[in-house]
XYZ file of C-alpha atoms in Angstrom:
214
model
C 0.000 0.000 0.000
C 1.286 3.698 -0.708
C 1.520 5.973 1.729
C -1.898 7.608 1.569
C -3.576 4.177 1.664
C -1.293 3.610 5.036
C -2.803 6.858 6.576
C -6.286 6.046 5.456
C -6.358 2.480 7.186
C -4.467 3.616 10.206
C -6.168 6.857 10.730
C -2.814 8.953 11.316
C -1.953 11.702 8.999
C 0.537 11.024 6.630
C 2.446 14.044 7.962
C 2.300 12.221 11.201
C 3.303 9.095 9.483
C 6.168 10.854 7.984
C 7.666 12.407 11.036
C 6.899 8.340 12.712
C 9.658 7.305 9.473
C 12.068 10.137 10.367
C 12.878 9.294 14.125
C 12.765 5.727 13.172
C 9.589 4.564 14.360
C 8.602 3.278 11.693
C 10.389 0.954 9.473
C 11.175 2.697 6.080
C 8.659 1.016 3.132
C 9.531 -0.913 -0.038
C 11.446 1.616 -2.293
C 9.437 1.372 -5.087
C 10.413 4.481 -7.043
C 12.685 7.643 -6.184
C 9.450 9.593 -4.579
C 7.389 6.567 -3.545
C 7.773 3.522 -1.014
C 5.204 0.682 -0.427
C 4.274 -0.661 3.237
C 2.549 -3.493 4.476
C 0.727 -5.084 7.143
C 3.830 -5.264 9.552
C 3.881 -1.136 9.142
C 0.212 -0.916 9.997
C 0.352 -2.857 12.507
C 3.131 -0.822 14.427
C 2.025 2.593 13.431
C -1.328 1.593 15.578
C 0.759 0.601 18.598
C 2.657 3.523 18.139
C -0.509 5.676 18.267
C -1.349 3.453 21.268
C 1.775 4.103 22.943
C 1.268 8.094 22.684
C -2.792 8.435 22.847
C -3.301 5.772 25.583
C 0.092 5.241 27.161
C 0.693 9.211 27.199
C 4.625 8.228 26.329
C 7.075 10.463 24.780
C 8.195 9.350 21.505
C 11.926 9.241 22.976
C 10.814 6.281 25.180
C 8.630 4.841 22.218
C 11.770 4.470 20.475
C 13.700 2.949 22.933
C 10.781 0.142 23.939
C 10.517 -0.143 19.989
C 14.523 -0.639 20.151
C 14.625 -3.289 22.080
C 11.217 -4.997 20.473
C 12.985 -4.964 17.379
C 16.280 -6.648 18.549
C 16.790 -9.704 17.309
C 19.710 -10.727 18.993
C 18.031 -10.763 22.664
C 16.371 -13.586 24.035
C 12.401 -13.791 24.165
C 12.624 -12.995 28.069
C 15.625 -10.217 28.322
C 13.653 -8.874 25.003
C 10.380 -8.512 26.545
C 11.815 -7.415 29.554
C 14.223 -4.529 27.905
C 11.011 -3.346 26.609
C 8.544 -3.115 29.427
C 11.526 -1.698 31.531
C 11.880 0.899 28.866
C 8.300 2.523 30.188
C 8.048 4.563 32.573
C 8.638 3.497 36.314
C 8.932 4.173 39.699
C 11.601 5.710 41.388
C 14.109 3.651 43.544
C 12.948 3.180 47.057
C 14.733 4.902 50.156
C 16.712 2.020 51.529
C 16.690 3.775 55.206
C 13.016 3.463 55.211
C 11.508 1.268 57.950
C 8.448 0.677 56.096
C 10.478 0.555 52.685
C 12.165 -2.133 55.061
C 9.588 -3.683 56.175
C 7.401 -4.020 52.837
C 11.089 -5.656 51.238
C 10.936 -8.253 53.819
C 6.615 -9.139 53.248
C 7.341 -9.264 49.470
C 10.346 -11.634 49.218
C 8.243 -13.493 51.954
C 5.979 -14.067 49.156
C 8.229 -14.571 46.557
C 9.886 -17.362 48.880
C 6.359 -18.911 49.598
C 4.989 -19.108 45.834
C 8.946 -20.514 44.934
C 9.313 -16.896 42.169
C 12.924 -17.686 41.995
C 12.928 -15.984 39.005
C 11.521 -12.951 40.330
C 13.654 -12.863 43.742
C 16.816 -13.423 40.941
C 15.375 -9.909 39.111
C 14.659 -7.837 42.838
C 17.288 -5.612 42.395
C 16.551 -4.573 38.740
C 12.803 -5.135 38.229
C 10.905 -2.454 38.402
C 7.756 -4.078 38.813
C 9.706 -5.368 42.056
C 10.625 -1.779 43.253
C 6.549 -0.440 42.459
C 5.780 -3.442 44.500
C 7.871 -2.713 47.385
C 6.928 0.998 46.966
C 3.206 0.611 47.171
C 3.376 -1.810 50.371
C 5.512 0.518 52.028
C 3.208 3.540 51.646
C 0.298 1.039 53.033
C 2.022 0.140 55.783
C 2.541 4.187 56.680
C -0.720 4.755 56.357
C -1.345 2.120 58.784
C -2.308 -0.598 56.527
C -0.502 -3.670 57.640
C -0.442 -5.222 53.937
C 1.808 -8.701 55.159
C 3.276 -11.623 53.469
C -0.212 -13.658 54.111
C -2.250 -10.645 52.645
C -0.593 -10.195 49.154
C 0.157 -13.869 49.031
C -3.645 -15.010 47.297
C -3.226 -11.752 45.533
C -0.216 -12.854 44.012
C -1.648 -15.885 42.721
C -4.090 -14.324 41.485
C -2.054 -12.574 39.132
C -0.193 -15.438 38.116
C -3.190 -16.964 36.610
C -3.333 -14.014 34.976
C 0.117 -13.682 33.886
C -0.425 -17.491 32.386
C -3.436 -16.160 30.474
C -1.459 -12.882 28.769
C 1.512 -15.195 27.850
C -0.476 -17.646 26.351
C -2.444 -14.694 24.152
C 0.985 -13.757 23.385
C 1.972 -17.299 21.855
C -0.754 -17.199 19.759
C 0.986 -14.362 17.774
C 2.849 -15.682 14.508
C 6.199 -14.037 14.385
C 8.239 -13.179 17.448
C 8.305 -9.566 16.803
C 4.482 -9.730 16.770
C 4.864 -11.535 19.918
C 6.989 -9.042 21.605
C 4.612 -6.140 20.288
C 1.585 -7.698 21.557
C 3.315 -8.224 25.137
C 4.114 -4.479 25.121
C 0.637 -3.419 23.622
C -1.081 -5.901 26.862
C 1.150 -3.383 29.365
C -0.311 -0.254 28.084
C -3.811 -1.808 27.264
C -5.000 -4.644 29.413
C -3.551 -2.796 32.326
C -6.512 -0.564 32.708
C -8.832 -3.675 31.706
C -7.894 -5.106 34.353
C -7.769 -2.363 36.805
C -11.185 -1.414 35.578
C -13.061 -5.223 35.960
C -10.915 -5.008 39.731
C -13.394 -2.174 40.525
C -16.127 -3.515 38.730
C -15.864 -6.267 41.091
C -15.503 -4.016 43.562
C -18.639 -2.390 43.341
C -20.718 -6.209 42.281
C -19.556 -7.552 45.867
C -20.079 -4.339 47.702
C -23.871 -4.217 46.268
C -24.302 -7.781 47.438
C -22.772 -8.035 51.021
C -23.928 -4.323 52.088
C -26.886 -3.737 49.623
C -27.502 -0.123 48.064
C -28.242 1.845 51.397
């Protein structure tokens, strides 16, 4: 498809499109003539998690290009690729090590690491920044007086590793590993809020039914 066809189908302007090609984005299309390239499925599929990355994610396209960097490195492994690209997004800052509740969360969470047998995860503590949010959130629970324990986030854990099964398994269903890696990126920025949103959702259903609408 030419150009104009690629902005019609995606929706993006083909200024936009343009600028996408210049800071490398965007693959460059099929040369086909000295003014005019041809692109593909592959280029409409990234240009719409491009636009996902800046209308949903809110990112910067400085750290679209590094997650796309790393998505598009062939030389990595499937983990270390997938993981150079979700660490790529933003994140939270490193936690105060002289923190007694930044202490004290540390110890609940690789309490629950220990107890589920995430020896991959305790292996990734000190990098991960899924780890360090982790730690982070407990520790502002527990200063607010919320003593959020190894026994408390343990069935929450596990919950999420059902889910984490069920996204990985979407993700093998993709044909090419680059599609695969996409897709993994895309569930970040997208399921995310599904998921956040059904948590409330369920929220709300069990409120309704144990305290009524009073």
């Amino acid at each position: 498809m030419r150009l104009s066809e690629l902005s019609e189908q995606s929706g993006v302007p083909a200024a936009t499109i343009k600028y996408y090609l210049r800071e490398g984005l965007l693959a460059p299309g099929r040369r086909v003539t000295a003014t005019t390239s041809d692109y593909d499925e592959e280029h409409l599929r990234r240009l719409r998690l491009i636009r996902a990355m800046i209308q949903v994610g809110r990112l910067p396209v400085a750290t679209i290009k590094e997650v796309l960097g790393h998505v598009d490195d062939d030389s990595l492994g499937r983990t270390i690729r997938l993981g150079a690209a979700l660490w790529a997004l933003p994140q939270s800052p490193e936690p105060d090590e002289d923190d007694e509740s930044v202490r004290a969360a540390q110890h609940e969470v690789e309490q629950v690491l220990s107890t589920l047998g995430w020896t991959n995860a305790e292996a990734l503590s000190t990098i991960s920044p899924a780890h360090r949010s982790l730690v982070l959130a407990v520790a502002a629970l527990r200063r607010l007086g919320y003593t959020w324990d190894a026994e408390l986030l343990l069935p929450y854990a596990e919950l999420m590793h059902q889910a984490a099964i069920r996204d990985l398994d979407y993700v093998e269903t993709q044909p090419t590993e680059r599609e695969r890696i996409e897709t993994a990126v895309a569930a970040t920025i997208l399921v995310e809020p599904v998921l956040k949103a059904l948590h409330r959702l369920a929220q709300e259903e069990e409120s309704a039914r144990r305290y009524g609408f009073e």
